mmCIF file of C-alpha atoms and ligand atoms in Angstrom:
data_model
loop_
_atom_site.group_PDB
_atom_site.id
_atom_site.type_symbol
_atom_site.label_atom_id
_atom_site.label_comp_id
_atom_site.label_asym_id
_atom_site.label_seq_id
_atom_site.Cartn_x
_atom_site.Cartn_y
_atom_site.Cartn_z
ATOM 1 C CA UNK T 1 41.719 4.813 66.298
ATOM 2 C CA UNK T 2 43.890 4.993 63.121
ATOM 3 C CA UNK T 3 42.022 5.179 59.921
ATOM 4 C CA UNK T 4 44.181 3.606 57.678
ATOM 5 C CA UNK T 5 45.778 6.014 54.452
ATOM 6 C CA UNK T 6 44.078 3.638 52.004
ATOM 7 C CA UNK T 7 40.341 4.932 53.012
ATOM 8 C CA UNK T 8 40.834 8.106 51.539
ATOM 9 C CA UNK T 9 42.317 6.802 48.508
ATOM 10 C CA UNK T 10 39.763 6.236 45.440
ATOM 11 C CA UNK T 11 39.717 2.912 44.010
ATOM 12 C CA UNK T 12 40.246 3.976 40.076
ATOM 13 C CA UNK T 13 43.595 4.922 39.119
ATOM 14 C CA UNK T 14 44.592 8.924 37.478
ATOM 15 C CA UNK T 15 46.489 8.217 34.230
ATOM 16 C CA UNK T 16 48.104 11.481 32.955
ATOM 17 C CA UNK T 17 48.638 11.618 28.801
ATOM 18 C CA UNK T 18 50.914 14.444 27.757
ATOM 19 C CA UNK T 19 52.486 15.093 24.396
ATOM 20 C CA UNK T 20 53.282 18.095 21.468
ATOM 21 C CA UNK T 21 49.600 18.741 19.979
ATOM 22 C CA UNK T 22 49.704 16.729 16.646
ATOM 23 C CA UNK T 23 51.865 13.541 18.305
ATOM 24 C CA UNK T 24 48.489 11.537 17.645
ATOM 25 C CA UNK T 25 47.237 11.468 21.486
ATOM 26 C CA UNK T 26 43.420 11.382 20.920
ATOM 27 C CA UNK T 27 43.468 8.931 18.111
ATOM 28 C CA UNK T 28 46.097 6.436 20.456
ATOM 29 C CA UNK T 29 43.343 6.854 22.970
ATOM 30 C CA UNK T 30 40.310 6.153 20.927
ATOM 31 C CA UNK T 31 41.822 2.740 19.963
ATOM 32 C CA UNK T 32 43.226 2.163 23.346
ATOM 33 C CA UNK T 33 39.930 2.777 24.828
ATOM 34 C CA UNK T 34 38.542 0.052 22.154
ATOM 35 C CA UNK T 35 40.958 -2.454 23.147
ATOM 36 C CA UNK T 36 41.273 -2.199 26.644
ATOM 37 C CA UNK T 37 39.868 -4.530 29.135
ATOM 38 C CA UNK T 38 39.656 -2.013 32.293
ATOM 39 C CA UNK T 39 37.399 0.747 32.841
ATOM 40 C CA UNK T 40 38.792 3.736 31.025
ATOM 41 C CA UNK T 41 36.997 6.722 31.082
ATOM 42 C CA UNK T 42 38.604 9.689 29.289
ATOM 43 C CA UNK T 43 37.725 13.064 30.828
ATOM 44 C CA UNK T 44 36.694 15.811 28.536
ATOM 45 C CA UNK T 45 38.362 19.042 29.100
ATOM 46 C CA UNK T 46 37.174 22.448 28.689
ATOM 47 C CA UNK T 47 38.314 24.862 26.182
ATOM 48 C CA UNK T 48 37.785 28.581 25.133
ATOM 49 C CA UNK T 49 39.722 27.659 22.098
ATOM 50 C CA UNK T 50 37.289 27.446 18.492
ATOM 51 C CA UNK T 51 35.789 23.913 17.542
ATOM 52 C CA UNK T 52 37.351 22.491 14.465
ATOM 53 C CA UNK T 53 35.473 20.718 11.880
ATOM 54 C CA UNK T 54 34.419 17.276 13.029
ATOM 55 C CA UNK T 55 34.531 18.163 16.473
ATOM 56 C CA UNK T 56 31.534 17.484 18.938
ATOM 57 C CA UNK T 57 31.032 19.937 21.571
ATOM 58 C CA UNK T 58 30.501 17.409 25.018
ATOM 59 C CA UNK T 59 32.477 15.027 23.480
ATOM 60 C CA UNK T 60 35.850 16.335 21.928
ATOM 61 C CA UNK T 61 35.624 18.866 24.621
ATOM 62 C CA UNK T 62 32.901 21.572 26.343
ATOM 63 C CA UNK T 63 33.167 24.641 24.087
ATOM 64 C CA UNK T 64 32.803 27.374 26.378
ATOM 65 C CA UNK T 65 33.103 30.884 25.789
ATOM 66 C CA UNK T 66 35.525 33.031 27.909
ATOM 67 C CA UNK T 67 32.904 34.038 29.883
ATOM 68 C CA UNK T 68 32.107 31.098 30.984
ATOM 69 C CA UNK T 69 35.592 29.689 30.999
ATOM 70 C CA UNK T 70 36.289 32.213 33.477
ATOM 71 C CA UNK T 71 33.125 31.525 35.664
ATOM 72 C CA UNK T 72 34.340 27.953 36.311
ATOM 73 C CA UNK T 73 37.635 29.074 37.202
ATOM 74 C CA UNK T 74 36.588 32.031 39.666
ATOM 75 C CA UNK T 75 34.297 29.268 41.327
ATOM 76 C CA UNK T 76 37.169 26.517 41.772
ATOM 77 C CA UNK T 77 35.340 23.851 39.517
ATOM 78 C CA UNK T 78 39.104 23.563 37.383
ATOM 79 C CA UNK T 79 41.502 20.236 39.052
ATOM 80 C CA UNK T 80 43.600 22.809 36.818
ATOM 81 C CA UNK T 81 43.772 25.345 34.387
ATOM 82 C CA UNK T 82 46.024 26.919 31.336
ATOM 83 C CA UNK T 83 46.322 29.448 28.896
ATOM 84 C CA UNK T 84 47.771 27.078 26.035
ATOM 85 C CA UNK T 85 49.765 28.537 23.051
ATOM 86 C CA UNK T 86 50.128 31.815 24.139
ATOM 87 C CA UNK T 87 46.928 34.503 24.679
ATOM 88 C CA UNK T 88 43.885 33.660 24.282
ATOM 89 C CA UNK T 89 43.307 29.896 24.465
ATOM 90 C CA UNK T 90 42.290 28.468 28.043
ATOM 91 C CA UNK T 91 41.749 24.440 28.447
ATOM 92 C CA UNK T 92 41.257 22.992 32.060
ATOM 93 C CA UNK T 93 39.939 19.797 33.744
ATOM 94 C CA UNK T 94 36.854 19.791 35.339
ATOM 95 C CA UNK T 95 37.128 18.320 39.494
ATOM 96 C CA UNK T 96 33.927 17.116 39.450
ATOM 97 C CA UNK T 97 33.770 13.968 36.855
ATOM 98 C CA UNK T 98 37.390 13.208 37.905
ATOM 99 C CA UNK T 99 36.602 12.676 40.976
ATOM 100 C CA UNK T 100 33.207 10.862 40.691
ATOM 101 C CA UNK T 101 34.990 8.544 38.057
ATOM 102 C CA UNK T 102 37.977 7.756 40.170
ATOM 103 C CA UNK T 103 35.519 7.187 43.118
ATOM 104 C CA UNK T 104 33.705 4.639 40.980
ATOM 105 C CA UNK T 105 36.359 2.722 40.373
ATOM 106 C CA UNK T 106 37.424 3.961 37.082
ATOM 107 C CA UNK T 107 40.922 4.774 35.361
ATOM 108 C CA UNK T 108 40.147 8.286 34.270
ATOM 109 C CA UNK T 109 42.495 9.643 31.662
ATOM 110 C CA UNK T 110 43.657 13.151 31.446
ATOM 111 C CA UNK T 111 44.966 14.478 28.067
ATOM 112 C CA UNK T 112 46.584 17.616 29.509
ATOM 113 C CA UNK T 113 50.146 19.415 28.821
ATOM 114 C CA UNK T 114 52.626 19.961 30.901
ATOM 115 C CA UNK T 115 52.231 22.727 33.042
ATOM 116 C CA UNK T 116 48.137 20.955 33.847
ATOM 117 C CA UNK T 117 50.468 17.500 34.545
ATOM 118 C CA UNK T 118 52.614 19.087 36.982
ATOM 119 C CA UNK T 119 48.984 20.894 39.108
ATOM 120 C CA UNK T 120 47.447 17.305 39.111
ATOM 121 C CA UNK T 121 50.347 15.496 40.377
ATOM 122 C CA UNK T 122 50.509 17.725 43.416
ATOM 123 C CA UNK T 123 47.093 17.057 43.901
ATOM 124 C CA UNK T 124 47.463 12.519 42.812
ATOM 125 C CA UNK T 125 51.346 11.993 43.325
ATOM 126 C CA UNK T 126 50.196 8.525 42.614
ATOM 127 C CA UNK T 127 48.962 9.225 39.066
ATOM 128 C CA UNK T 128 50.271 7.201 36.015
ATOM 129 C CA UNK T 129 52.326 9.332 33.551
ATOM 130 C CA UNK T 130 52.603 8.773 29.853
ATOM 131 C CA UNK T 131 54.018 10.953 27.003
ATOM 132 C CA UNK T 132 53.482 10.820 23.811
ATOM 133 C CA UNK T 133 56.137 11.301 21.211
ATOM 134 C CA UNK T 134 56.040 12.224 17.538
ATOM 135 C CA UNK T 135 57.749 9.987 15.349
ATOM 136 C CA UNK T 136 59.796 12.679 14.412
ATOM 137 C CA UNK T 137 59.696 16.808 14.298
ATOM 138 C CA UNK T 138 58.969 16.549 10.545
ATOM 139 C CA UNK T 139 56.237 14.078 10.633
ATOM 140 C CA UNK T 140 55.271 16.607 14.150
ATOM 141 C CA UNK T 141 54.337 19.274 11.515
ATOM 142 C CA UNK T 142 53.224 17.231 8.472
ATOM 143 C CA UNK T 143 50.696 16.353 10.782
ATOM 144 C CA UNK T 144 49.757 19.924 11.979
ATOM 145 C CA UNK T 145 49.774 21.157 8.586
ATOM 146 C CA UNK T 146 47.707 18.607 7.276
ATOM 147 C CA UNK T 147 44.702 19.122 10.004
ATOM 148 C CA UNK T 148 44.805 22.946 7.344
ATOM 149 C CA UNK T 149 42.453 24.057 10.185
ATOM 150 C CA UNK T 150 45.157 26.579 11.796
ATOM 151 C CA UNK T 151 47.130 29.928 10.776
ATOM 152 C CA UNK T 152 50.738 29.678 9.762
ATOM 153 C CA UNK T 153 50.708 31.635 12.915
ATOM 154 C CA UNK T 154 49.229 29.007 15.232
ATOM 155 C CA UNK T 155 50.732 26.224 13.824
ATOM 156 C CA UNK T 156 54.406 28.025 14.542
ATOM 157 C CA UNK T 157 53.568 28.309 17.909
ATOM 158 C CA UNK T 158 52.409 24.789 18.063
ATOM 159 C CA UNK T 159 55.962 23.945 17.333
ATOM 160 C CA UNK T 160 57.633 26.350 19.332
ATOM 161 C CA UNK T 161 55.669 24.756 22.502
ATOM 162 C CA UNK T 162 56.146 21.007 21.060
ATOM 163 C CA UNK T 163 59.622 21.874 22.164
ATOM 164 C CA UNK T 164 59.282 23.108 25.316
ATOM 165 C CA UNK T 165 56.660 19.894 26.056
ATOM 166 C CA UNK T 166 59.513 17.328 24.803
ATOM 167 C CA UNK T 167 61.933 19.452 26.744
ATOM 168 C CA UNK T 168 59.714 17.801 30.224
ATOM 169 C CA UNK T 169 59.221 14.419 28.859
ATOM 170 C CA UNK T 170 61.725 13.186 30.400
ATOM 171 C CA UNK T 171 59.875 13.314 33.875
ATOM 172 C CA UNK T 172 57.310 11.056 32.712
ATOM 173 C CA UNK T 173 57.174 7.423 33.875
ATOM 174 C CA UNK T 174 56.245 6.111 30.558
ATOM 175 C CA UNK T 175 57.649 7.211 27.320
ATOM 176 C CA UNK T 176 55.911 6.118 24.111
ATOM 177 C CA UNK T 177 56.888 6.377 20.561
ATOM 178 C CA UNK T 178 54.058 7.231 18.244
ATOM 179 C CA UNK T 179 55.539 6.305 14.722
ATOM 180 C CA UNK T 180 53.228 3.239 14.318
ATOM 181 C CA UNK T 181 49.863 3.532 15.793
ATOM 182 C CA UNK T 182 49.398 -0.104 16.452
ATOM 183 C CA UNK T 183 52.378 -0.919 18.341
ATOM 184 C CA UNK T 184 51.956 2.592 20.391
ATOM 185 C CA UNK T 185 48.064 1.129 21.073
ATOM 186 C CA UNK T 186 49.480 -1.926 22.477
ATOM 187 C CA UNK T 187 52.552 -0.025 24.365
ATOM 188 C CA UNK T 188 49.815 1.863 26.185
ATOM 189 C CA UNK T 189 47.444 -1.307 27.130
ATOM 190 C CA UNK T 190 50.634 -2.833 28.286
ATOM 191 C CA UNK T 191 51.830 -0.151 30.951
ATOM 192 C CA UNK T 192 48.045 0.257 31.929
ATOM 193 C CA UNK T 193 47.945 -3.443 32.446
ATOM 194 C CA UNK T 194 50.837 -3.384 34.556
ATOM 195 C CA UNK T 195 49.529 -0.863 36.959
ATOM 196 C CA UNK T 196 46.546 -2.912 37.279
ATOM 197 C CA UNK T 197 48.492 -6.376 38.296
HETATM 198 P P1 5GP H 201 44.245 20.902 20.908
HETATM 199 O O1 5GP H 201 43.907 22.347 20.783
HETATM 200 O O2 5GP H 201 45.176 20.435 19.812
HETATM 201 O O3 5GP H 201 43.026 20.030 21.063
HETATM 202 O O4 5GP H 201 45.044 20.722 22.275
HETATM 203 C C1 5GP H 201 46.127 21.500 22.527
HETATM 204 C C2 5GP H 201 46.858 21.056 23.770
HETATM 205 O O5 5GP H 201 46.103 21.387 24.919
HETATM 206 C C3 5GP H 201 47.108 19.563 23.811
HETATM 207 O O6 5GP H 201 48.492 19.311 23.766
HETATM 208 C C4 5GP H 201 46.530 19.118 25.103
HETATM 209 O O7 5GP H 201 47.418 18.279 25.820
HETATM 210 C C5 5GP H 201 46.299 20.403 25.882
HETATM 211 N N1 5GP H 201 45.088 20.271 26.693
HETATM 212 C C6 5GP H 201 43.898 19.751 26.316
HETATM 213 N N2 5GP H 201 43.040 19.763 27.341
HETATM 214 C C7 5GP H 201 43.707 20.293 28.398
HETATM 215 C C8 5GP H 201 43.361 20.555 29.761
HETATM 216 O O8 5GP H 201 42.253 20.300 30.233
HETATM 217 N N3 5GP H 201 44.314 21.112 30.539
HETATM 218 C C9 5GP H 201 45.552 21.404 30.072
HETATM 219 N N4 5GP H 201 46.429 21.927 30.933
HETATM 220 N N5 5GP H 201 45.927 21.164 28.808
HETATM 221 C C10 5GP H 201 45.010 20.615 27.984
#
């Protein structure tokens, strides 16, 4: 007998977010998940990277020390894993709630650069793409500068790899502006809404 390709498909749908750090991604998808009508689940990455004020470890992301950064990854519990910005700063996706969301029917959003977008879509080639552009390179680093949580240092190389991340937007389904947060909110519900037609 045939099993049909469709029963080892989840029913939720992998949406992939990608975008220079500072082009406004988690605020776009706080609103979009407040004004959405499907089941969006936002997965919370890990990070070895510090927690800035404001920031709620679980929630913003699982602050995990090196250590234990590196026992996840030596036991295969990363969908994928990077070194962002240089030495030092590891962020990856945990399998485990990606998969138990996407079994449950849910849209499960990664926020993940580009080298983690390019893992997962070997792993989904059906995912949803969508990057997230600055207004502009000077409202990029107002932005940056104003967070005042980061070293000259750290927010150069923020910039430096804001270019090499718009350098790959291009291979992203979706493109969306972020120089007015409302209209961006409702870009987003719209392509989501069209994937769900
Ligand atoms: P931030 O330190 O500003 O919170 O995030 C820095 C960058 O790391 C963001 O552009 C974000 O897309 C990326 N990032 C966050 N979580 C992950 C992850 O789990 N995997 C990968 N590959 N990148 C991530």
């Amino acid at each position: 007998m045939t099993v049909p390709d469709s029963a080892a498909v989840p029913p939720g749908h992998l949406v992939i977010v990608s975008g220079p750090s500072g082009a406004g991604k988690s605020t776009l998808l706080c609103r979009v998940l407040d004004q959405s009508t499907f089941p969006l689940a936002v997965s919370t990455s890990a990070t070895t990277r510090n927690r800035r004020p404001g920031e709620i470890d679980g929630e913003s992301y699982h602050f995990l020390s090196p250590e234990a950064f590196e026992t996840h990854r030596q036991a295969g519990d990363f969908l994928e894993c990077k070194e962002v910005f240089g030495r030092g700063h590891w962020y990856g996706t945990l399998r485990e709630p990606v998969t138990s969301g996407l079994n449950a029917g849910k849209w499960v959003i990664l926020e993940i650069d580009v080298e983690g977008a390019l893992d997962v879509l070997q792993q989904f080639p059906g995912a949803i793409t969508i990057f997230i552009h600055p207004g502009s390179v000077a409202e990029l680093e107002r932005r940056l500068r104003s967070r005042a949580t980061e070293s000259e240092d750290a927010i150069q190389q923020r910039l430096a790899e804001a270019g090499r991340e718009l350098e790959r937007a291009a291979t992203y389904q979706h493109q969306v502006i972020n120089d007015n947060l409302d209209h961006a909110v409702q870009e987003i519900c719209d392509i989501l809404a069209e994937q769900g037609d």
